[in-house]
mmCIF file of the C-alpha atoms, coordinates in Angstrom:
data_MODEL
# 
_entry.id   MODEL 
# 
loop_
_atom_site.group_PDB 
_atom_site.id 
_atom_site.type_symbol 
_atom_site.label_atom_id 
_atom_site.label_alt_id 
_atom_site.label_comp_id 
_atom_site.label_asym_id 
_atom_site.label_entity_id 
_atom_site.label_seq_id 
_atom_site.pdbx_PDB_ins_code 
_atom_site.Cartn_x 
_atom_site.Cartn_y 
_atom_site.Cartn_z 
_atom_site.occupancy 
_atom_site.B_iso_or_equiv 
_atom_site.pdbx_formal_charge 
_atom_site.auth_seq_id 
_atom_site.auth_comp_id 
_atom_site.auth_asym_id 
_atom_site.auth_atom_id 
_atom_site.pdbx_PDB_model_num 
ATOM 1   C CA . MET A 1 1   ? -9.687 -33.356 -21.097 1.00 0.00 ? 1   MET A CA 1 
ATOM 2   C CA . LEU A 1 2   ? -7.032 -30.916 -20.166 1.00 0.00 ? 2   LEU A CA 1 
ATOM 3   C CA . ASP A 1 3   ? -5.040 -32.408 -16.872 1.00 0.00 ? 3   ASP A CA 1 
ATOM 4   C CA . LEU A 1 4   ? -4.486 -29.630 -14.775 1.00 0.00 ? 4   LEU A CA 1 
ATOM 5   C CA . MET A 1 5   ? -2.479 -30.624 -11.682 1.00 0.00 ? 5   MET A CA 1 
ATOM 6   C CA . LEU A 1 6   ? -1.809 -27.954 -9.442  1.00 0.00 ? 6   LEU A CA 1 
ATOM 7   C CA . SER A 1 7   ? 1.037  -28.144 -6.898  1.00 0.00 ? 7   SER A CA 1 
ATOM 8   C CA . VAL A 1 8   ? 0.429  -26.360 -3.730  1.00 0.00 ? 8   VAL A CA 1 
ATOM 9   C CA . ASP A 1 9   ? 2.303  -26.914 -0.575  1.00 0.00 ? 9   ASP A CA 1 
ATOM 10  C CA . PRO A 1 10  ? 1.093  -25.874 2.902   1.00 0.00 ? 10  PRO A CA 1 
ATOM 11  C CA . THR A 1 11  ? 4.280  -25.465 4.365   1.00 0.00 ? 11  THR A CA 1 
ATOM 12  C CA . THR A 1 12  ? 4.706  -23.285 1.605   1.00 0.00 ? 12  THR A CA 1 
ATOM 13  C CA . LEU A 1 13  ? 1.649  -20.967 2.275   1.00 0.00 ? 13  LEU A CA 1 
ATOM 14  C CA . LEU A 1 14  ? 2.089  -20.958 5.860   1.00 0.00 ? 14  LEU A CA 1 
ATOM 15  C CA . LEU A 1 15  ? 5.640  -20.073 5.429   1.00 0.00 ? 15  LEU A CA 1 
ATOM 16  C CA . GLU A 1 16  ? 4.690  -17.008 2.777   1.00 0.00 ? 16  GLU A CA 1 
ATOM 17  C CA . PHE A 1 17  ? 1.585  -16.136 5.873   1.00 0.00 ? 17  PHE A CA 1 
ATOM 18  C CA . GLY A 1 18  ? 4.119  -15.975 8.481   1.00 0.00 ? 18  GLY A CA 1 
ATOM 19  C CA . GLY A 1 19  ? 6.609  -13.447 6.755   1.00 0.00 ? 19  GLY A CA 1 
ATOM 20  C CA . GLY A 1 20  ? 4.244  -11.580 5.126   1.00 0.00 ? 20  GLY A CA 1 
ATOM 21  C CA . ALA A 1 21  ? 2.496  -11.286 8.887   1.00 0.00 ? 21  ALA A CA 1 
ATOM 22  C CA . VAL A 1 22  ? 5.942  -10.231 10.383  1.00 0.00 ? 22  VAL A CA 1 
ATOM 23  C CA . LEU A 1 23  ? 6.712  -7.780  7.484   1.00 0.00 ? 23  LEU A CA 1 
ATOM 24  C CA . GLY A 1 24  ? 3.562  -6.363  8.363   1.00 0.00 ? 24  GLY A CA 1 
ATOM 25  C CA . ALA A 1 25  ? 3.719  -5.656  11.887  1.00 0.00 ? 25  ALA A CA 1 
ATOM 26  C CA . LEU A 1 26  ? 6.949  -4.114  11.001  1.00 0.00 ? 26  LEU A CA 1 
ATOM 27  C CA . VAL A 1 27  ? 5.658  -1.494  8.606   1.00 0.00 ? 27  VAL A CA 1 
ATOM 28  C CA . GLY A 1 28  ? 2.123  -1.084  10.414  1.00 0.00 ? 28  GLY A CA 1 
ATOM 29  C CA . TYR A 1 29  ? 4.276  -0.065  13.388  1.00 0.00 ? 29  TYR A CA 1 
ATOM 30  C CA . GLY A 1 30  ? 6.832  2.058   11.995  1.00 0.00 ? 30  GLY A CA 1 
ATOM 31  C CA . THR A 1 31  ? 3.930  3.183   9.694   1.00 0.00 ? 31  THR A CA 1 
ATOM 32  C CA . LYS A 1 32  ? 1.892  4.983   13.269  1.00 0.00 ? 32  LYS A CA 1 
ATOM 33  C CA . ARG A 1 33  ? 5.199  6.389   13.837  1.00 0.00 ? 33  ARG A CA 1 
ATOM 34  C CA . VAL A 1 34  ? 5.907  8.192   11.027  1.00 0.00 ? 34  VAL A CA 1 
ATOM 35  C CA . ALA A 1 35  ? 2.317  8.823   10.664  1.00 0.00 ? 35  ALA A CA 1 
ATOM 36  C CA . LYS A 1 36  ? 1.995  10.815  13.689  1.00 0.00 ? 36  LYS A CA 1 
ATOM 37  C CA . LEU A 1 37  ? 5.262  13.037  12.926  1.00 0.00 ? 37  LEU A CA 1 
ATOM 38  C CA . LEU A 1 38  ? 3.816  13.680  9.134   1.00 0.00 ? 38  LEU A CA 1 
ATOM 39  C CA . ALA A 1 39  ? 0.581  14.923  10.215  1.00 0.00 ? 39  ALA A CA 1 
ATOM 40  C CA . ILE A 1 40  ? 2.336  17.186  12.652  1.00 0.00 ? 40  ILE A CA 1 
ATOM 41  C CA . VAL A 1 41  ? 4.580  18.284  10.099  1.00 0.00 ? 41  VAL A CA 1 
ATOM 42  C CA . LEU A 1 42  ? 1.625  18.409  7.122   1.00 0.00 ? 42  LEU A CA 1 
ATOM 43  C CA . GLY A 1 43  ? -0.971 20.151  9.633   1.00 0.00 ? 43  GLY A CA 1 
ATOM 44  C CA . VAL A 1 44  ? 1.669  23.386  10.186  1.00 0.00 ? 44  VAL A CA 1 
ATOM 45  C CA . GLU A 1 45  ? 2.820  23.139  6.792   1.00 0.00 ? 45  GLU A CA 1 
ATOM 46  C CA . LEU A 1 46  ? -0.856 23.612  5.387   1.00 0.00 ? 46  LEU A CA 1 
ATOM 47  C CA . MET A 1 47  ? -1.981 26.045  8.093   1.00 0.00 ? 47  MET A CA 1 
ATOM 48  C CA . LEU A 1 48  ? 1.646  28.219  6.837   1.00 0.00 ? 48  LEU A CA 1 
ATOM 49  C CA . PHE A 1 49  ? 0.283  28.208  3.003   1.00 0.00 ? 49  PHE A CA 1 
ATOM 50  C CA . ARG A 1 50  ? -3.302 28.959  3.817   1.00 0.00 ? 50  ARG A CA 1 
ATOM 51  C CA . TYR A 1 51  ? -2.438 31.905  5.548   1.00 0.00 ? 51  TYR A CA 1 
ATOM 52  C CA . LEU A 1 52  ? 0.411  33.336  3.040   1.00 0.00 ? 52  LEU A CA 1 
ATOM 53  C CA . GLU A 1 53  ? -2.475 32.630  0.352   1.00 0.00 ? 53  GLU A CA 1 
ATOM 54  C CA . SER A 1 54  ? -4.865 34.713  2.566   1.00 0.00 ? 54  SER A CA 1 
ATOM 55  C CA . GLN A 1 55  ? -2.321 37.549  2.965   1.00 0.00 ? 55  GLN A CA 1 
ATOM 56  C CA . GLY A 1 56  ? -1.994 37.639  -1.089  1.00 0.00 ? 56  GLY A CA 1 
ATOM 57  C CA . ILE A 1 57  ? 1.730  36.313  -0.843  1.00 0.00 ? 57  ILE A CA 1 
ATOM 58  C CA . VAL A 1 58  ? 1.055  32.753  -1.980  1.00 0.00 ? 58  VAL A CA 1 
ATOM 59  C CA . VAL A 1 59  ? -1.479 32.351  -5.252  1.00 0.00 ? 59  VAL A CA 1 
ATOM 60  C CA . VAL A 1 60  ? -2.432 28.962  -6.235  1.00 0.00 ? 60  VAL A CA 1 
ATOM 61  C CA . ASP A 1 61  ? -3.792 27.976  -9.584  1.00 0.00 ? 61  ASP A CA 1 
ATOM 62  C CA . TYR A 1 62  ? -6.457 25.184  -8.601  1.00 0.00 ? 62  TYR A CA 1 
ATOM 63  C CA . GLU A 1 63  ? -7.131 24.451  -12.311 1.00 0.00 ? 63  GLU A CA 1 
ATOM 64  C CA . ARG A 1 64  ? -3.864 23.091  -13.554 1.00 0.00 ? 64  ARG A CA 1 
ATOM 65  C CA . LEU A 1 65  ? -3.197 21.758  -9.746  1.00 0.00 ? 65  LEU A CA 1 
ATOM 66  C CA . THR A 1 66  ? -6.624 19.353  -10.596 1.00 0.00 ? 66  THR A CA 1 
ATOM 67  C CA . ALA A 1 67  ? -5.901 19.097  -14.562 1.00 0.00 ? 67  ALA A CA 1 
ATOM 68  C CA . GLY A 1 68  ? -2.643 16.844  -13.727 1.00 0.00 ? 68  GLY A CA 1 
ATOM 69  C CA . ALA A 1 69  ? -4.447 14.604  -11.382 1.00 0.00 ? 69  ALA A CA 1 
ATOM 70  C CA . ILE A 1 70  ? -7.195 13.430  -13.737 1.00 0.00 ? 70  ILE A CA 1 
ATOM 71  C CA . GLY A 1 71  ? -4.816 13.035  -16.658 1.00 0.00 ? 71  GLY A CA 1 
ATOM 72  C CA . SER A 1 72  ? -2.548 10.222  -15.381 1.00 0.00 ? 72  SER A CA 1 
ATOM 73  C CA . GLY A 1 73  ? -4.458 6.896   -15.516 1.00 0.00 ? 73  GLY A CA 1 
ATOM 74  C CA . ASP A 1 74  ? -1.889 4.685   -17.292 1.00 0.00 ? 74  ASP A CA 1 
ATOM 75  C CA . SER A 1 75  ? -2.719 0.805   -17.278 1.00 0.00 ? 75  SER A CA 1 
ATOM 76  C CA . MET A 1 76  ? 0.093  -1.878  -16.946 1.00 0.00 ? 76  MET A CA 1 
ATOM 77  C CA . GLN A 1 77  ? -0.220 -5.647  -17.861 1.00 0.00 ? 77  GLN A CA 1 
ATOM 78  C CA . ALA A 1 78  ? 0.760  -8.335  -16.009 1.00 0.00 ? 78  ALA A CA 1 
ATOM 79  C CA . ALA A 1 79  ? 2.561  -11.435 -17.954 1.00 0.00 ? 79  ALA A CA 1 
ATOM 80  C CA . GLY A 1 80  ? 2.199  -14.672 -15.983 1.00 0.00 ? 80  GLY A CA 1 
ATOM 81  C CA . VAL A 1 81  ? 4.535  -17.074 -18.141 1.00 0.00 ? 81  VAL A CA 1 
ATOM 82  C CA . GLY A 1 82  ? 4.584  -21.274 -17.099 1.00 0.00 ? 82  GLY A CA 1 
ATOM 83  C CA . VAL A 1 83  ? 2.702  -20.489 -13.801 1.00 0.00 ? 83  VAL A CA 1 
ATOM 84  C CA . HIS A 1 84  ? -0.893 -21.539 -13.408 1.00 0.00 ? 84  HIS A CA 1 
ATOM 85  C CA . TRP A 1 85  ? -3.206 -18.321 -11.932 1.00 0.00 ? 85  TRP A CA 1 
ATOM 86  C CA . LEU A 1 86  ? -4.902 -20.562 -9.143  1.00 0.00 ? 86  LEU A CA 1 
ATOM 87  C CA . GLU A 1 87  ? -1.454 -20.921 -7.848  1.00 0.00 ? 87  GLU A CA 1 
ATOM 88  C CA . SER A 1 88  ? -0.428 -17.351 -8.263  1.00 0.00 ? 88  SER A CA 1 
ATOM 89  C CA . ALA A 1 89  ? -3.285 -16.193 -6.765  1.00 0.00 ? 89  ALA A CA 1 
ATOM 90  C CA . LEU A 1 90  ? -3.178 -18.369 -3.726  1.00 0.00 ? 90  LEU A CA 1 
ATOM 91  C CA . SER A 1 91  ? 0.721  -16.934 -3.254  1.00 0.00 ? 91  SER A CA 1 
ATOM 92  C CA . VAL A 1 92  ? -0.716 -13.698 -3.525  1.00 0.00 ? 92  VAL A CA 1 
ATOM 93  C CA . VAL A 1 93  ? -3.780 -14.105 -1.245  1.00 0.00 ? 93  VAL A CA 1 
ATOM 94  C CA . ALA A 1 94  ? -1.383 -15.914 1.422   1.00 0.00 ? 94  ALA A CA 1 
ATOM 95  C CA . ILE A 1 95  ? 1.090  -12.950 1.497   1.00 0.00 ? 95  ILE A CA 1 
ATOM 96  C CA . GLY A 1 96  ? -1.432 -10.338 1.345   1.00 0.00 ? 96  GLY A CA 1 
ATOM 97  C CA . ALA A 1 97  ? -3.669 -11.901 4.110   1.00 0.00 ? 97  ALA A CA 1 
ATOM 98  C CA . GLY A 1 98  ? -0.369 -12.238 6.361   1.00 0.00 ? 98  GLY A CA 1 
ATOM 99  C CA . PHE A 1 99  ? 0.701  -8.638  5.381   1.00 0.00 ? 99  PHE A CA 1 
ATOM 100 C CA . ALA A 1 100 ? -2.662 -6.864  6.114   1.00 0.00 ? 100 ALA A CA 1 
ATOM 101 C CA . SER A 1 101 ? -3.132 -9.167  9.362   1.00 0.00 ? 101 SER A CA 1 
ATOM 102 C CA . GLY A 1 102 ? 0.727  -8.030  10.562  1.00 0.00 ? 102 GLY A CA 1 
ATOM 103 C CA . PHE A 1 103 ? -0.048 -4.432  9.445   1.00 0.00 ? 103 PHE A CA 1 
ATOM 104 C CA . LEU A 1 104 ? -3.450 -3.981  11.596  1.00 0.00 ? 104 LEU A CA 1 
ATOM 105 C CA . ILE A 1 105 ? -1.445 -5.798  14.195  1.00 0.00 ? 105 ILE A CA 1 
ATOM 106 C CA . GLY A 1 106 ? 1.748  -3.350  14.477  1.00 0.00 ? 106 GLY A CA 1 
ATOM 107 C CA . TYR A 1 107 ? 0.001  -0.360  13.665  1.00 0.00 ? 107 TYR A CA 1 
ATOM 108 C CA . HIS A 1 108 ? -2.553 -1.115  16.809  1.00 0.00 ? 108 HIS A CA 1 
ATOM 109 C CA . ARG A 1 109 ? 0.361  -2.107  18.612  1.00 0.00 ? 109 ARG A CA 1 
ATOM 110 C CA . GLY A 1 110 ? 2.421  1.324   17.698  1.00 0.00 ? 110 GLY A CA 1 
# 
């Protein structure tokens, strides 16, 4: 029988969750601020490009534009050496859940 022993420390999980939440809140707050500015800039830019295209000043080749997006699917492989997959998954879930909740709070407050 395979002896499998996981060393899961609740303190480490809480620190990872808390750290992820703080980082997520900061990123969420900053994202909302930057998103507002970016929306204005992109909106003006798109209106300008559409106007220039309607006047015949700019010509867009939509076939070449979409061909680049379709053919760029590279796959990556992750190699976990010496760490059990469950320990790694718990760590990722703790950090991810903390980051996501902090991001939502920061985005909402921003």
